[in-house]
Coordinates of C-alpha atoms in Angstrom, one line a residue:
X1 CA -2.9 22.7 -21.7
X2 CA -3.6 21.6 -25.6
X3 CA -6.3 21.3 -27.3
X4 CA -6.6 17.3 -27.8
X5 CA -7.0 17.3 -23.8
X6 CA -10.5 15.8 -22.6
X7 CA -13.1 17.8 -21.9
X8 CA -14.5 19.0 -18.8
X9 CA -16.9 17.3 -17.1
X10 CA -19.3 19.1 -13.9
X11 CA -17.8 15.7 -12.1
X12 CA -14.3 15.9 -12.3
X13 CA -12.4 16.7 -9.5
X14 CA -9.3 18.9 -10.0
X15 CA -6.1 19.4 -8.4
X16 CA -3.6 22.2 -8.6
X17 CA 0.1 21.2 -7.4
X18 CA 2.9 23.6 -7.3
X19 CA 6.1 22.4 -8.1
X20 CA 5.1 19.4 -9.2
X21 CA 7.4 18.3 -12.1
X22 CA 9.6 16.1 -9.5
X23 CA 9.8 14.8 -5.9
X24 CA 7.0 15.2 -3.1
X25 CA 5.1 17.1 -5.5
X26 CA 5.2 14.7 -8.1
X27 CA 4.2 12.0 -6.1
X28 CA 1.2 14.2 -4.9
X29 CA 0.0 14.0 -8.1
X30 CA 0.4 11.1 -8.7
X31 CA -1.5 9.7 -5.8
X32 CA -4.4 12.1 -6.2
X33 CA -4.4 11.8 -9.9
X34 CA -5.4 7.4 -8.9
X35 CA -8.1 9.1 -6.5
X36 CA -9.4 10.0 -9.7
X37 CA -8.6 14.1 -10.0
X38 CA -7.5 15.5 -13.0
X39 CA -4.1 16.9 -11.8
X40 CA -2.7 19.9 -12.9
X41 CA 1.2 19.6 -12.8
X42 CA 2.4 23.2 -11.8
X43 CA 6.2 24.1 -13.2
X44 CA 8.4 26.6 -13.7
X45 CA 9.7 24.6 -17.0
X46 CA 7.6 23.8 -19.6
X47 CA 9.8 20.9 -20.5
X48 CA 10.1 19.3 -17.5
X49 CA 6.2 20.0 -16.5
X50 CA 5.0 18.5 -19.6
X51 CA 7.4 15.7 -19.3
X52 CA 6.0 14.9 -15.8
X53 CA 2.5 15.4 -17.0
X54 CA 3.5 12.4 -19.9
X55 CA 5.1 10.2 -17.3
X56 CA 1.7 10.1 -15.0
X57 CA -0.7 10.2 -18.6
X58 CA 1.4 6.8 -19.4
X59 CA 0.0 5.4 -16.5
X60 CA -3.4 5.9 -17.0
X61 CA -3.9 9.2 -15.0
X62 CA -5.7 12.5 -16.2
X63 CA -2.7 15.0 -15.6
X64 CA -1.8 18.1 -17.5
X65 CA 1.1 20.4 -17.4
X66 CA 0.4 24.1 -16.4
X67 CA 2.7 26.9 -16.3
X68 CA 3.1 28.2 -13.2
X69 CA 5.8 29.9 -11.3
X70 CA 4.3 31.4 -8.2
X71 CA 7.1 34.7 -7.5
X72 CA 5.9 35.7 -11.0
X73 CA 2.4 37.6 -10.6
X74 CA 1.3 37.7 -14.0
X75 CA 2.4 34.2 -14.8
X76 CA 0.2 33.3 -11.5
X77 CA -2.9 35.3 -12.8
X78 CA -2.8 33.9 -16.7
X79 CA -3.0 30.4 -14.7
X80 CA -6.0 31.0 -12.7
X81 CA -7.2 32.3 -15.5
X82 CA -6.8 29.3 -17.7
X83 CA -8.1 27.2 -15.3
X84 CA -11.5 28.6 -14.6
X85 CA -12.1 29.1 -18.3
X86 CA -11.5 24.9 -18.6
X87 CA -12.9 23.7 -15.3
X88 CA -14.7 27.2 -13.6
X89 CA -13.4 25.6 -10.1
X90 CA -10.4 24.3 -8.2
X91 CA -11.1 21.5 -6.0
X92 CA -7.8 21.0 -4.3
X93 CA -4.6 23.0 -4.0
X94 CA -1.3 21.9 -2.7
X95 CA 1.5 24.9 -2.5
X96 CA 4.1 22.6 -2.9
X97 CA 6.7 24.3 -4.3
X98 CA 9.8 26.0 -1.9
X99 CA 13.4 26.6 -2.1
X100 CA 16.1 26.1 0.9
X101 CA 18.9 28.4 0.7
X102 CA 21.3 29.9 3.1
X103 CA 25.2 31.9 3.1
X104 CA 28.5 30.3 4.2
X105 CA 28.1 27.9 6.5
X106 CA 24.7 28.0 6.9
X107 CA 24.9 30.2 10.2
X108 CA 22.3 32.7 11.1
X109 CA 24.7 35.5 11.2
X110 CA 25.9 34.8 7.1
X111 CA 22.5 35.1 6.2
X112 CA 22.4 38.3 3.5
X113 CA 19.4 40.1 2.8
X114 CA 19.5 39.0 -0.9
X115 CA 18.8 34.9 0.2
X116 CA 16.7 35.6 2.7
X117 CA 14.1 37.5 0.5
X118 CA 14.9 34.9 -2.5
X119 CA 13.3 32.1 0.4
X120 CA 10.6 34.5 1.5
X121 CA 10.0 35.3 -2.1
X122 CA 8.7 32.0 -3.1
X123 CA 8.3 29.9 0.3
X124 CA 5.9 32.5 1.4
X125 CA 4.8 35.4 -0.9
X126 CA 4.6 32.9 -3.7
X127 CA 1.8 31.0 -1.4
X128 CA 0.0 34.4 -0.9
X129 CA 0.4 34.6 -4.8
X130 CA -0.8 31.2 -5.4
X131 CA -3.6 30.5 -2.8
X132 CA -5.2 34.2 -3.3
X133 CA -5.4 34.0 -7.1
X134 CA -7.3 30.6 -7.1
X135 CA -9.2 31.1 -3.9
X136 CA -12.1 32.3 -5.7
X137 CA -12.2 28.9 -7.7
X138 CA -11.8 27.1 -4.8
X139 CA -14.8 28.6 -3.4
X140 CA -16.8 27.0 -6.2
X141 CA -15.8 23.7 -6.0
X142 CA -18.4 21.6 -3.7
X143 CA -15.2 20.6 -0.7
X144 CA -12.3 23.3 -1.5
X145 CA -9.0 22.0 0.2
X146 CA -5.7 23.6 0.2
X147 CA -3.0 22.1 1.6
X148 CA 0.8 23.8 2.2
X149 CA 3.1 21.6 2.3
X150 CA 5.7 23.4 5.6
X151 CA 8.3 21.6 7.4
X152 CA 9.0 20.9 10.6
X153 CA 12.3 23.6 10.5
X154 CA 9.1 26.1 11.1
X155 CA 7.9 24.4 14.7
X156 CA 9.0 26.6 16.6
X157 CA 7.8 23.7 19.7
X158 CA 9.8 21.4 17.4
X159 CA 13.2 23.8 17.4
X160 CA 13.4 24.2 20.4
X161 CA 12.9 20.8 21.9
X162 CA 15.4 18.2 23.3
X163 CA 16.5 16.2 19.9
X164 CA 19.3 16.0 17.3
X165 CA 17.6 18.6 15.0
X166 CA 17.2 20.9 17.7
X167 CA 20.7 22.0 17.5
X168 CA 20.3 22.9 13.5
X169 CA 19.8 26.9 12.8
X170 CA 16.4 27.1 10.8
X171 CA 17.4 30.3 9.4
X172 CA 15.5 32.0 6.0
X173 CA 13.9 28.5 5.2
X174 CA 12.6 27.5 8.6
X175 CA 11.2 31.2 9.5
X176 CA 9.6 30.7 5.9
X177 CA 7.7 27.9 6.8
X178 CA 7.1 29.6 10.3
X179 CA 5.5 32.0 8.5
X180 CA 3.3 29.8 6.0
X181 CA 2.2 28.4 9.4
X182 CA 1.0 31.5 10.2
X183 CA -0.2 32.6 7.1
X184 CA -2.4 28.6 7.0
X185 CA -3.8 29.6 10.4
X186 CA -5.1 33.2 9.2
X187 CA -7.0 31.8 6.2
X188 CA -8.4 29.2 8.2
X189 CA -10.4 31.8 10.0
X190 CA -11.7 33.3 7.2
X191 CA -12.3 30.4 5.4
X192 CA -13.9 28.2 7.9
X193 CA -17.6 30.0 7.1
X194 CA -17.4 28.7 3.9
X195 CA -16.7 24.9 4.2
X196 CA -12.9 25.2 2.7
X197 CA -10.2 23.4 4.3
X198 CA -7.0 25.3 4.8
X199 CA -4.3 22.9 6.8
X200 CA -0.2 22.7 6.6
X201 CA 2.0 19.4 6.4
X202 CA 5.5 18.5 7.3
X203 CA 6.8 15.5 4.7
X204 CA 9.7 15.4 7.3
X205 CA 13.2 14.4 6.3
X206 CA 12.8 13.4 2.8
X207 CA 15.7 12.6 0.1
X208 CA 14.7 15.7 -2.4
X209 CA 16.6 18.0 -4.6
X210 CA 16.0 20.7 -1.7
X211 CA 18.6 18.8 1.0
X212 CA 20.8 17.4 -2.1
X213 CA 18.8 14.0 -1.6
X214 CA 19.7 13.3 1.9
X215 CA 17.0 12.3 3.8
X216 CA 15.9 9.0 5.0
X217 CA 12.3 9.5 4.0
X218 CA 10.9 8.4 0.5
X219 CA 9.1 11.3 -1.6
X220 CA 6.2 8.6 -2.3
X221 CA 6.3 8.6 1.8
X222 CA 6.4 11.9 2.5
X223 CA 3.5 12.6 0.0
X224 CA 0.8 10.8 2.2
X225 CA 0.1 13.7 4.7
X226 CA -0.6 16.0 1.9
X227 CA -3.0 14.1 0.0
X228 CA -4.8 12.9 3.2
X229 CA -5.6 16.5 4.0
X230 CA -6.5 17.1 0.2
X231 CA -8.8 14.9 0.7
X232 CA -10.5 15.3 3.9
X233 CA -14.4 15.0 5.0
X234 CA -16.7 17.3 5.7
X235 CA -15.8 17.2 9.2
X236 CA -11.8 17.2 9.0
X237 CA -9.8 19.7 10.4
X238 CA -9.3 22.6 9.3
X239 CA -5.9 25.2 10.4
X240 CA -3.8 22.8 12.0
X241 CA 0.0 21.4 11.1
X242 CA 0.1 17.7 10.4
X243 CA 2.6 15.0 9.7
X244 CA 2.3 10.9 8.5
X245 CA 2.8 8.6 10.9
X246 CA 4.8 9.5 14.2
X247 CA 8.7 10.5 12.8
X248 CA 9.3 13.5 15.2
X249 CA 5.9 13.3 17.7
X250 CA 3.7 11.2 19.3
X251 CA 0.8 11.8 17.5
X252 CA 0.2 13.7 13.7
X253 CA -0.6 16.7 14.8
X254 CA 2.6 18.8 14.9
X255 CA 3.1 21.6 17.2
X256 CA 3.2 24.6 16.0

């Protein structure tokens, strides 16, 4: 954040995405940056944060870099804290950012203990990071939503059904997500005295960096489930697992 940045206003609306400097998260902010947020472009790389944060300001949108990478504690902490001290509240959160990675040829049996807490490291503790730092700015915003962006690999209804992508091994990345289900499910209970919304996504099979751009689905697409949830009524759900459309199920809820 710089100093020539607008100020604050007690009407702004802002939005926190993880990972945002490319792909689904990009297109998150993008599309709730035109629902008139101020969006916060969380990256690991200054260079490429700021130059996403350029790309969306060229197109008329309020969006600002912020350094953020969510396995690093204190780099997590100085964020909240430069948030709060701009806006004092966080109206949306999307925990976007997440890493695939697996040993060999992908089998469950290859997986070392080194990968697997690299995936946990920032597909799930980095959530816990993220989402418990800025909680108590969420609370102060008049409709706190955070959305985690999961995957379908963590359906544990979906992985074991009768389908092509049954047959894959989800390994460290699916029983990541399986466990950021879990995790979006606890918080919901606490948080459901309090009027925040706490729900997960799937963006399905999306052409991304994370699958070396091999999905059918467009990251523009797959952004839509996440900003519908980011911006749900008063009387939206809250702790469920959702997808757009009907890709894998009948309906847009996703088992869990």
């Amino acid at each position: 954040m710089t100093e020539n940045q607008t100020p604050k206003t007690a009407r702004n609306r802002v939005a926190l995405i993880t990972g945002a400097n490319k792909g689904i998260g990009f297109h998150i902010a993008r599309a709730l940056g035109s629902e008139g947020h101020t969006v916060l472009i969380g990256a690991r790389s200054p260079e490429r944060g700021e130059q996403a944060a350029a790309s969306l300001r060229e197109e008329g949108l309020d969006a600002r870099f912020l350094h953020l990478d969510v396995t690093d504690e204190a780099l997590v902490a100085a964020a909240a804290t430069r948030v709060g001290d701009e806006f004092g509240k966080l109206d949306v959160l999307v925990n976007n950012a997440g890493i695939a990675l697996a040993d060999g040829d992908w089998n469950t049996s290859e997986l070392t203990v080194a990968t697997a807490r690299k995936v946990f490291e920032t597909n799930v503790i980095g959530v816990v990071s993220v989402t418990n730092a800025f909680l108590p700015l969420i609370r102060k915003a008049d409709a706190g939503r955070i959305v985690n962006v999961s995957s379908e690999v963590g359906s544990l209804g979906f992985m074991t059904g009768d389908h092509e992508f049954a047959a894959m091994q989800g390994g460290a990345y699916g029983a990541s997500k399986s466990a950021l289900n879990m995790l979006t499910v606890s918080w919901s209970k606490e948080l459901a005295p309090t009027g925040v919304k706490i729900n997960a996504m799937t963006p399905g099979y999306t052409a991304t960096d994370l699958n070396g751009n091999r999905g059918w689905r467009k990251p523009e697409d797959a952004a839509r489930a996440a900003v519908k949830l980011a911006l749900l009524p008063e009387d939206g759900p809250n702790g469920g697992f959702f997808q757009e459309g009907n890709e894998y199920f009948a309906t847009e809820v996703v088992p869990w």
